[in-house]
mmCIF file with all atom_site columns, C-alpha atoms in Angstrom:
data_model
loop_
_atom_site.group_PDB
_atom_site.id
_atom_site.type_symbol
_atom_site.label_atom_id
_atom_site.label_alt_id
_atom_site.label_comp_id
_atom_site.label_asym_id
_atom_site.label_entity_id
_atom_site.label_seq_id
_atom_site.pdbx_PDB_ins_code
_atom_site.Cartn_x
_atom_site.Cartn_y
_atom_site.Cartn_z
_atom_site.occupancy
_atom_site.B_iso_or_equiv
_atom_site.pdbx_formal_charge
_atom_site.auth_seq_id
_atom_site.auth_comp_id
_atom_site.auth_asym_id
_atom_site.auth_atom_id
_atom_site.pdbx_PDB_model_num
ATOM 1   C CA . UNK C 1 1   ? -2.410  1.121   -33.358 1.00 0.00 ? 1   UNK C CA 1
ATOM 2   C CA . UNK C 1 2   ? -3.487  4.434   -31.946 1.00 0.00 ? 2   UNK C CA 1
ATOM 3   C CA . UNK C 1 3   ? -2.520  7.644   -32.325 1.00 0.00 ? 3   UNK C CA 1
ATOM 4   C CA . UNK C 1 4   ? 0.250   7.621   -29.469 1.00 0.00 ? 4   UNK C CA 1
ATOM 5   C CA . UNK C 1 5   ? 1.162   3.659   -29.857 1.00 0.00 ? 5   UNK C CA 1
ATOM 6   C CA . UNK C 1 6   ? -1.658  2.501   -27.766 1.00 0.00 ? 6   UNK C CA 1
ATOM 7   C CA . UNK C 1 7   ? -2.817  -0.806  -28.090 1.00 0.00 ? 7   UNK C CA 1
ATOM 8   C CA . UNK C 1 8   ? -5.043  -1.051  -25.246 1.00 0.00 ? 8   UNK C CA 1
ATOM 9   C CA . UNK C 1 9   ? -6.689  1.285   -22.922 1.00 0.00 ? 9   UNK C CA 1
ATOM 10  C CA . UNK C 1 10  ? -8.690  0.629   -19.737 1.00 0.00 ? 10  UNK C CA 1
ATOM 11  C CA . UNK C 1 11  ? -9.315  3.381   -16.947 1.00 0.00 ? 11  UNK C CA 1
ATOM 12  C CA . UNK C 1 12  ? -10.904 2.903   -13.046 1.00 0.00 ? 12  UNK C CA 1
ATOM 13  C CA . UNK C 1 13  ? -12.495 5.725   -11.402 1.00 0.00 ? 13  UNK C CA 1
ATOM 14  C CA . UNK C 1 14  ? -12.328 6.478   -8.104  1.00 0.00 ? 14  UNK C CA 1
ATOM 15  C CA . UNK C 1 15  ? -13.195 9.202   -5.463  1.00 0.00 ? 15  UNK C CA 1
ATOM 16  C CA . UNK C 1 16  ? -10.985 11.737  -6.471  1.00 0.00 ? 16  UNK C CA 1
ATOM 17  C CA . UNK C 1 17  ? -8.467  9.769   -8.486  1.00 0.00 ? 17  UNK C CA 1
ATOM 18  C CA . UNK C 1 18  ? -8.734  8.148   -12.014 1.00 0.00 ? 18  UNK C CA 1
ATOM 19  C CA . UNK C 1 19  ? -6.065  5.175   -13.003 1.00 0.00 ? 19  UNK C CA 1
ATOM 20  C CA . UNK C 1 20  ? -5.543  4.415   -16.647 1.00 0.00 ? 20  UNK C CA 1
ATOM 21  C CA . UNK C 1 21  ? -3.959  1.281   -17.912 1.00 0.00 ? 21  UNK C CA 1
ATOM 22  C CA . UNK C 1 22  ? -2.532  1.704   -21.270 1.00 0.00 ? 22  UNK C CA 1
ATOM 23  C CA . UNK C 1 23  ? -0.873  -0.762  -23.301 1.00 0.00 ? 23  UNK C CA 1
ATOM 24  C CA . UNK C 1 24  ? 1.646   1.396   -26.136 1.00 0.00 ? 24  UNK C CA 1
ATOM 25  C CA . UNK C 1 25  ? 4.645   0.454   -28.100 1.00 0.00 ? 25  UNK C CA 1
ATOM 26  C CA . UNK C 1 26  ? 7.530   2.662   -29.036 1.00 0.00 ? 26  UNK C CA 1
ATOM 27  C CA . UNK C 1 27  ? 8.952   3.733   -32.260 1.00 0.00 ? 27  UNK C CA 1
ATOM 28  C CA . UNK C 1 28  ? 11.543  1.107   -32.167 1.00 0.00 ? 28  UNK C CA 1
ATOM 29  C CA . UNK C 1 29  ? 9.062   -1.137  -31.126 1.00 0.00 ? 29  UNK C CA 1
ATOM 30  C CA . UNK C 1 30  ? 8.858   -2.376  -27.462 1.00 0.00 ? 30  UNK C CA 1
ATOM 31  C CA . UNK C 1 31  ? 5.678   -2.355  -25.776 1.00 0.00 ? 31  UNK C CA 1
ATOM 32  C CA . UNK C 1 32  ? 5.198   -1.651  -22.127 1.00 0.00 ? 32  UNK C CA 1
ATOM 33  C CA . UNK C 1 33  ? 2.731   -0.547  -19.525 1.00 0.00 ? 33  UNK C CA 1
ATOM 34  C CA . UNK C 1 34  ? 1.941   2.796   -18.623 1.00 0.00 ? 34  UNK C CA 1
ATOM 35  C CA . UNK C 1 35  ? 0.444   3.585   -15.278 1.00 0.00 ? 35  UNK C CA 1
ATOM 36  C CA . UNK C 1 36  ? -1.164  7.148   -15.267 1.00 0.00 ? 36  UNK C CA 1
ATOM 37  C CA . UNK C 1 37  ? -2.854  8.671   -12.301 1.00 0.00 ? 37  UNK C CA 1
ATOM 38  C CA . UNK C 1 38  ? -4.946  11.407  -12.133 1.00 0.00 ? 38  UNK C CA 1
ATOM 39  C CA . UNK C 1 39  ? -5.679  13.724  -9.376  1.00 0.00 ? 39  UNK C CA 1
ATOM 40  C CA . UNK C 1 40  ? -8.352  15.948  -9.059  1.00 0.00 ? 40  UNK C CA 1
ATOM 41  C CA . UNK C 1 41  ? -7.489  19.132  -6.765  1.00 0.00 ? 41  UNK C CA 1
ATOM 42  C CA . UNK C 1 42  ? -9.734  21.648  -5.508  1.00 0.00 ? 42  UNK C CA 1
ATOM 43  C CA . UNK C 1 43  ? -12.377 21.438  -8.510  1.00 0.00 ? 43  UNK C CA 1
ATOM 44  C CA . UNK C 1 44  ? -10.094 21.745  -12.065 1.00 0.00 ? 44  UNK C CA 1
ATOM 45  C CA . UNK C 1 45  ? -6.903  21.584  -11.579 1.00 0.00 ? 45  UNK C CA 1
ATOM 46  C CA . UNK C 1 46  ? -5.043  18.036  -12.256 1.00 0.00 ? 46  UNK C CA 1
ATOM 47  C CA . UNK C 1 47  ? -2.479  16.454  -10.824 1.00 0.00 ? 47  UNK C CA 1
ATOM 48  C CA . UNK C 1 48  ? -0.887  13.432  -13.333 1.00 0.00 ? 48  UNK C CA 1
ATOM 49  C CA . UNK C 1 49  ? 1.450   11.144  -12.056 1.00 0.00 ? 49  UNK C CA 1
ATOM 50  C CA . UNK C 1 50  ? 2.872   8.101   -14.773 1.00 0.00 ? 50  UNK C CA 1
ATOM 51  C CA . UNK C 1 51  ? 5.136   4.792   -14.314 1.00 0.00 ? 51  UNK C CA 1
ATOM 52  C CA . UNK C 1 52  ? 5.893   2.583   -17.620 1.00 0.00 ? 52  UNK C CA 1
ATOM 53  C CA . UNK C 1 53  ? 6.971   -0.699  -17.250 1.00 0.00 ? 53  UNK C CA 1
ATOM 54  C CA . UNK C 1 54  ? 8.448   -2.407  -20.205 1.00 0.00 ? 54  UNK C CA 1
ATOM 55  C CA . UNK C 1 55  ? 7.092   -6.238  -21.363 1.00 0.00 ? 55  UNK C CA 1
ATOM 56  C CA . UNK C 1 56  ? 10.385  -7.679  -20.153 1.00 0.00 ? 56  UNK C CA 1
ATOM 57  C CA . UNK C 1 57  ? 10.225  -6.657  -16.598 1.00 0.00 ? 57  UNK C CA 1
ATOM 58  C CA . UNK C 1 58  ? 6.582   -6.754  -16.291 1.00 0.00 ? 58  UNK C CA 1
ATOM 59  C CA . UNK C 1 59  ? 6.604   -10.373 -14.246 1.00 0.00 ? 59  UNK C CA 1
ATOM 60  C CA . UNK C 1 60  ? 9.030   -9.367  -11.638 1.00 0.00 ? 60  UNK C CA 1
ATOM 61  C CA . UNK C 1 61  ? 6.887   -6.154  -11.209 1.00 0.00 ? 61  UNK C CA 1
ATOM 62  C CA . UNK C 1 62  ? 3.664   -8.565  -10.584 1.00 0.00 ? 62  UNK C CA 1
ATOM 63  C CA . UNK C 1 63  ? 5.436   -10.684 -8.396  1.00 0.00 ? 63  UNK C CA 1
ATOM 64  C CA . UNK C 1 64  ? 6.349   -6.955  -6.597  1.00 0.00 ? 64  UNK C CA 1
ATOM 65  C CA . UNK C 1 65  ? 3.071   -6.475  -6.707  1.00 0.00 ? 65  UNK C CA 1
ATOM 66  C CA . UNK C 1 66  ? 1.615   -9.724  -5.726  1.00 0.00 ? 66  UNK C CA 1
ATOM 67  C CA . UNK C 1 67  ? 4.008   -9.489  -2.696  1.00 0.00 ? 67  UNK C CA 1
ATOM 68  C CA . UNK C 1 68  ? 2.839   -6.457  -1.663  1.00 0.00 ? 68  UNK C CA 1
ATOM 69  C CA . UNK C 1 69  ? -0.768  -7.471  -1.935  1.00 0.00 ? 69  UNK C CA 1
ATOM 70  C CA . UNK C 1 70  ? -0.254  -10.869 -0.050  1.00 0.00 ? 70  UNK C CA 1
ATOM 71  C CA . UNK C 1 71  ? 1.629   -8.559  3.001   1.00 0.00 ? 71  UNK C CA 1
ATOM 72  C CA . UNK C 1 72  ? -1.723  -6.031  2.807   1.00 0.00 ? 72  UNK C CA 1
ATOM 73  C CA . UNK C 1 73  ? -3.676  -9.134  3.680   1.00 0.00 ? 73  UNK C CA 1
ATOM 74  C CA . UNK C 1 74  ? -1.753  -10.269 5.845   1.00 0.00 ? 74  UNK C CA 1
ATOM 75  C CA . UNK C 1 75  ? -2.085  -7.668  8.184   1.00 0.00 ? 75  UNK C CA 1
ATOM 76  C CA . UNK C 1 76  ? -5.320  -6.855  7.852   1.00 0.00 ? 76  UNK C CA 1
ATOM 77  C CA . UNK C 1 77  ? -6.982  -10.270 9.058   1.00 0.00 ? 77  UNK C CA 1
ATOM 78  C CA . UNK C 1 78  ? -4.132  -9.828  11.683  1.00 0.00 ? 78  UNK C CA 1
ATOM 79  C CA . UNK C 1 79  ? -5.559  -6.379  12.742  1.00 0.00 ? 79  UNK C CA 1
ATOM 80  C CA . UNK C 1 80  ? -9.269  -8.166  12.826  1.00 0.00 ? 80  UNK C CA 1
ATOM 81  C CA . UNK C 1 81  ? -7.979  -11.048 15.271  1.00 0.00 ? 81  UNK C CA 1
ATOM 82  C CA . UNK C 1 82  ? -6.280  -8.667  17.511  1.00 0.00 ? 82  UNK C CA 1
ATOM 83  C CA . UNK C 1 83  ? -9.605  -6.067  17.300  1.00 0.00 ? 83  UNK C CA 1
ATOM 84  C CA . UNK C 1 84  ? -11.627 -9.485  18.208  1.00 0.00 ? 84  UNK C CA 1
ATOM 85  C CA . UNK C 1 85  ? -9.108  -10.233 20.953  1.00 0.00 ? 85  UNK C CA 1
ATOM 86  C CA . UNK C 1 86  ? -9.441  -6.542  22.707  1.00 0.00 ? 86  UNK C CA 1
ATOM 87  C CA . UNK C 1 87  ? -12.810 -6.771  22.483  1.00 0.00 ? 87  UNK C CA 1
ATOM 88  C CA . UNK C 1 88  ? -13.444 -9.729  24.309  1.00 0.00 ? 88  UNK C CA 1
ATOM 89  C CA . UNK C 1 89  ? -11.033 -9.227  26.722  1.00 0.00 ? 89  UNK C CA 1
ATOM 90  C CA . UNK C 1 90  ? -12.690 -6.275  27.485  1.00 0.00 ? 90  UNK C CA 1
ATOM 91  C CA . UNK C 1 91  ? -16.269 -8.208  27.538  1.00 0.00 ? 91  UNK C CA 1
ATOM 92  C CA . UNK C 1 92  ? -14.589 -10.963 29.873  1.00 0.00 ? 92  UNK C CA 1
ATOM 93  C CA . UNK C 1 93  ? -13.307 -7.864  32.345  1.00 0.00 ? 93  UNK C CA 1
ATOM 94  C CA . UNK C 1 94  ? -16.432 -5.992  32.121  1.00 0.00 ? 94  UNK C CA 1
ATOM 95  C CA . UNK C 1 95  ? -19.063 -8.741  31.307  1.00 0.00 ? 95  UNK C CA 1
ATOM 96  C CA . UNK C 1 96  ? -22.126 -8.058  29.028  1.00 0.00 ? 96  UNK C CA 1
ATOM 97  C CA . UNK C 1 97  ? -24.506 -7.746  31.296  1.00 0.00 ? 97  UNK C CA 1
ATOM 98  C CA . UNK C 1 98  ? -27.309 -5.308  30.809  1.00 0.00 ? 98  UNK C CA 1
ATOM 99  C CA . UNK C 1 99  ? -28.199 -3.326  33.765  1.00 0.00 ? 99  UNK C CA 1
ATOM 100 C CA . UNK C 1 100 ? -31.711 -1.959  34.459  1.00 0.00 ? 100 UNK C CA 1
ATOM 101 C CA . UNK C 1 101 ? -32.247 1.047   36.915  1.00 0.00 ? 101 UNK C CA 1
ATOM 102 C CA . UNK C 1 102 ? -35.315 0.367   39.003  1.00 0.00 ? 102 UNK C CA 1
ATOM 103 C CA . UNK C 1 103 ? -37.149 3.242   39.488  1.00 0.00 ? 103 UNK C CA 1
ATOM 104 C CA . UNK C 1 104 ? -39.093 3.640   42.184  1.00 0.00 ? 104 UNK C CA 1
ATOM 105 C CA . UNK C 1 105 ? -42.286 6.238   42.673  1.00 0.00 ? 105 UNK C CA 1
ATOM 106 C CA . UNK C 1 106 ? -42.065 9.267   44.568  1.00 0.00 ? 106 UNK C CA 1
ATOM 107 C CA . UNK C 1 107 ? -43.775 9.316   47.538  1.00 0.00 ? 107 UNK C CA 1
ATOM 108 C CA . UNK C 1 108 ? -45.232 12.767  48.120  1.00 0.00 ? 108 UNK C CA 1
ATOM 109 C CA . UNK C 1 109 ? -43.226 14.691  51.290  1.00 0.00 ? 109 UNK C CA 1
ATOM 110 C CA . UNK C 1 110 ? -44.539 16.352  54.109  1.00 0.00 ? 110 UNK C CA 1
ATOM 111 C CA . UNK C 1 111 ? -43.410 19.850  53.286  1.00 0.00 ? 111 UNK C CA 1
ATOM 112 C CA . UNK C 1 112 ? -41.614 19.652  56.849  1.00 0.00 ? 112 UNK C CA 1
ATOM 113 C CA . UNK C 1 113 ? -39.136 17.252  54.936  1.00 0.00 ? 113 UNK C CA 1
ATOM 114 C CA . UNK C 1 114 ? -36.197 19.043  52.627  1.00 0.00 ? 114 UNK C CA 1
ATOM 115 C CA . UNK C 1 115 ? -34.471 16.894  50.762  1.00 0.00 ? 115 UNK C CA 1
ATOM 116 C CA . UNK C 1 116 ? -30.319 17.746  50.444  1.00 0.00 ? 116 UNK C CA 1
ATOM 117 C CA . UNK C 1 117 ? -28.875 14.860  48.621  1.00 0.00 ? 117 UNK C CA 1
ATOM 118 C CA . UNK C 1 118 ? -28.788 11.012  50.277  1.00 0.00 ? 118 UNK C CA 1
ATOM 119 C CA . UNK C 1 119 ? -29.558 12.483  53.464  1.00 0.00 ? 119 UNK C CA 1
ATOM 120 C CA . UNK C 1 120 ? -33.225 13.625  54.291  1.00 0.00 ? 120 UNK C CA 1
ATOM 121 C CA . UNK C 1 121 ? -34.059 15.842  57.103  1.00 0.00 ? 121 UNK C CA 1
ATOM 122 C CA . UNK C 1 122 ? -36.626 16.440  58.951  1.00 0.00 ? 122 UNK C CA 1
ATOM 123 C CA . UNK C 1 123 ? -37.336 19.101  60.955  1.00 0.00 ? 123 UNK C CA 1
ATOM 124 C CA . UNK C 1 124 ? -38.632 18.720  64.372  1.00 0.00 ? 124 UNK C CA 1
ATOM 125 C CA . UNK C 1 125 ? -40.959 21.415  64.861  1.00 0.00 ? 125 UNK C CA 1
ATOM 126 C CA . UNK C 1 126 ? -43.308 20.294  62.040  1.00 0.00 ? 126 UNK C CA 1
ATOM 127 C CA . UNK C 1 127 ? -42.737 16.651  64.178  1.00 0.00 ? 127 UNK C CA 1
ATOM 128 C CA . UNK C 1 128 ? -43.626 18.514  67.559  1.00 0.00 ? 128 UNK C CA 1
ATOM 129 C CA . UNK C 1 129 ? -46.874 20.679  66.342  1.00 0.00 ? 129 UNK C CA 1
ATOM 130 C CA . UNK C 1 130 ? -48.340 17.181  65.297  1.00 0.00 ? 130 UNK C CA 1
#
């Protein structure tokens, strides 16, 4: 036994988070869980956060957990089919296609021809001196 009444210790690491599974038992003997979470903030200050859970309650909080875990599923493949089902509904409304611009060449203007938009005009002096 260690020197706090572990009996097991495992950790996970995460982004800014660390979890740490310890087994322990207490003086008079009961073991239970301990849940510690630790937060990094802002560089070096800590933030730790603990649950215990004694041996005797520790299937009900697994079938908690289990629960909870099933739901999370759940609703995340139901998110997916409904993401799927906007899409294509969207694809069916707007179709797939691809559509290509053709571009044509300039033709080179008479300078007697401005260009204002759509509409060209000409002007019908330049036309008349010809």
């Amino acid at each position: 036994m260690g020197a706090r009444g572990e009996l097991f210790t495992t950790q996970v690491y995460l982004d800014n988070r660390s979890y740490f599974f310890n087994v322990k038992e207490n003086r008079t003997g009961d073991v239970f869980l301990q849940i510690v979470e630790s937060k990094n903030r802002d560089g070096a200050e800590q933030d730790r956060l603990q649950i215990a859970i004694f041996a005797e309650d520790m299937q009900k909080f697994l079938q908690g957990m289990d629960k909870s875990l099933e739901f999370i599923e759940k609703e995340r493949k139901a998110r997916q089919k409904q993401q799927r089902e906007k899409k294509a509904a969207k694809d069916a409304k707007y179709g797939k296609k691809i559509y290509k611009v053709k571009v044509e060449k300039e033709e080179k203007a008479e300078p007697s021809v401005k260009k204002t938009g759509r509409v060209h005009v000409v002007s019908k002096k330049a036309s008349e001196d010809k």
